[in-house]
Amino acid sequence: MVPGARIIVLGKQGAGKGTQCVRLSHHYVIPHISTGDMLRAAVKLETPLGQEAKRYMDAGELVPDEVLLGMVGDRLAQDDTMDRGFCLDGFPRTVKQAESLDLLLAPLELDVVIDLQVPTELVLERLASRRVCVDCGTNYSTSTPPRVAWICDICGGEVIQRPDDTEAAITRRLALYEKETAPLVSWYERTNRLVGVDGQGSPDDVTDRLVRAVDEHRRPEARGQ
Ligand code: ADP
Ligand code: ZN
């Protein structure tokens, strides 16, 4: 059995976090926990949580912490994450969420926090061309579309531009990233948990770099699990 891992991937919108977290979750056989995907699923089902979250998401604002902490707390308490770990994507996004995560996990600890680094110019280009499957969340782009026009290769769902990938919402999300999420990088750096990884280049090259970074930083207990 491949040993598990507890990984967080931080990075700007469009840095490729989602795609890379899916790959890491396959490599280490750990659940990929994407708060954006969980929220979009709730919006689609029109649950009360989804109805509350939608207003914030469409505007590119952060969904309130109470909503996120309840949702992530429930997910982390499940057997698969307790046993094998996780690759967290989109959470934490504020120092407050990071502090709450440490409390939720205690006495367990994170293996590594990765800062997936991509210059803003490139991120803007990727977000403008990004397309996503409404059903399974698989990412495509105008330059790498699905085989059949805008029908998901994986599940047959409809592939669309996300309602929050408009210019106004993208600008707002990037501003919030600088204000709320960038400080997290130095916060994790101070506790020696942060590793920077270059997110430029082919997706396969980036995955290789990420796996190397995780393997180097996993605690001995996780390696022997
Ligand atoms: P992106 O990283 O491209 O902005 P996500 O799919 O991670 O996209 O998130 C989409 C939206 O969901 C965010 O703009 C925000 O409204 C909400 N969201 C996701 N994760 C969080 C979080 N940890 N805290 C607050 N809001 C969140
Ligand atoms: Zn799909």
mmCIF file of N, CA and C and ligand atoms in Angstrom, residues 133 135-138 152 154-157, ligand 2:
data_model
loop_
_atom_site.group_PDB
_atom_site.id
_atom_site.type_symbol
_atom_site.label_atom_id
_atom_site.label_comp_id
_atom_site.label_asym_id
_atom_site.label_seq_id
_atom_site.Cartn_x
_atom_site.Cartn_y
_atom_site.Cartn_z
ATOM 1 N N CYS A 133 -16.223 21.218 -16.569
ATOM 2 C CA CYS A 133 -17.401 20.356 -16.649
ATOM 3 C C CYS A 133 -18.326 20.648 -15.471
ATOM 4 N N ASP A 135 -20.613 18.850 -14.294
ATOM 5 C CA ASP A 135 -20.942 17.685 -13.479
ATOM 6 C C ASP A 135 -19.763 17.161 -12.659
ATOM 7 N N CYS A 136 -18.579 16.991 -13.283
ATOM 8 C CA CYS A 136 -17.490 16.379 -12.513
ATOM 9 C C CYS A 136 -16.352 17.337 -12.205
ATOM 10 N N GLY A 137 -16.405 18.569 -12.748
ATOM 11 C CA GLY A 137 -15.390 19.557 -12.388
ATOM 12 C C GLY A 137 -14.083 19.458 -13.168
ATOM 13 N N THR A 138 -14.005 18.526 -14.125
ATOM 14 C CA THR A 138 -12.772 18.426 -14.916
ATOM 15 C C THR A 138 -12.522 19.738 -15.672
ATOM 16 N N CYS A 152 -18.047 16.760 -21.785
ATOM 17 C CA CYS A 152 -16.930 16.245 -20.978
ATOM 18 C C CYS A 152 -16.485 14.845 -21.425
ATOM 19 N N ILE A 154 -14.828 12.773 -19.668
ATOM 20 C CA ILE A 154 -14.888 11.840 -18.536
ATOM 21 C C ILE A 154 -16.317 11.388 -18.267
ATOM 22 N N CYS A 155 -17.263 12.354 -18.236
ATOM 23 C CA CYS A 155 -18.594 11.990 -17.743
ATOM 24 C C CYS A 155 -19.730 12.382 -18.684
ATOM 25 N N GLY A 156 -19.428 13.038 -19.797
ATOM 26 C CA GLY A 156 -20.500 13.422 -20.722
ATOM 27 C C GLY A 156 -21.248 14.674 -20.298
ATOM 28 N N GLY A 157 -20.809 15.308 -19.217
ATOM 29 C CA GLY A 157 -21.464 16.533 -18.749
ATOM 30 C C GLY A 157 -21.167 17.717 -19.668
HETATM 31 ZN ZN ZN B 2 -17.421 15.722 -16.483
#
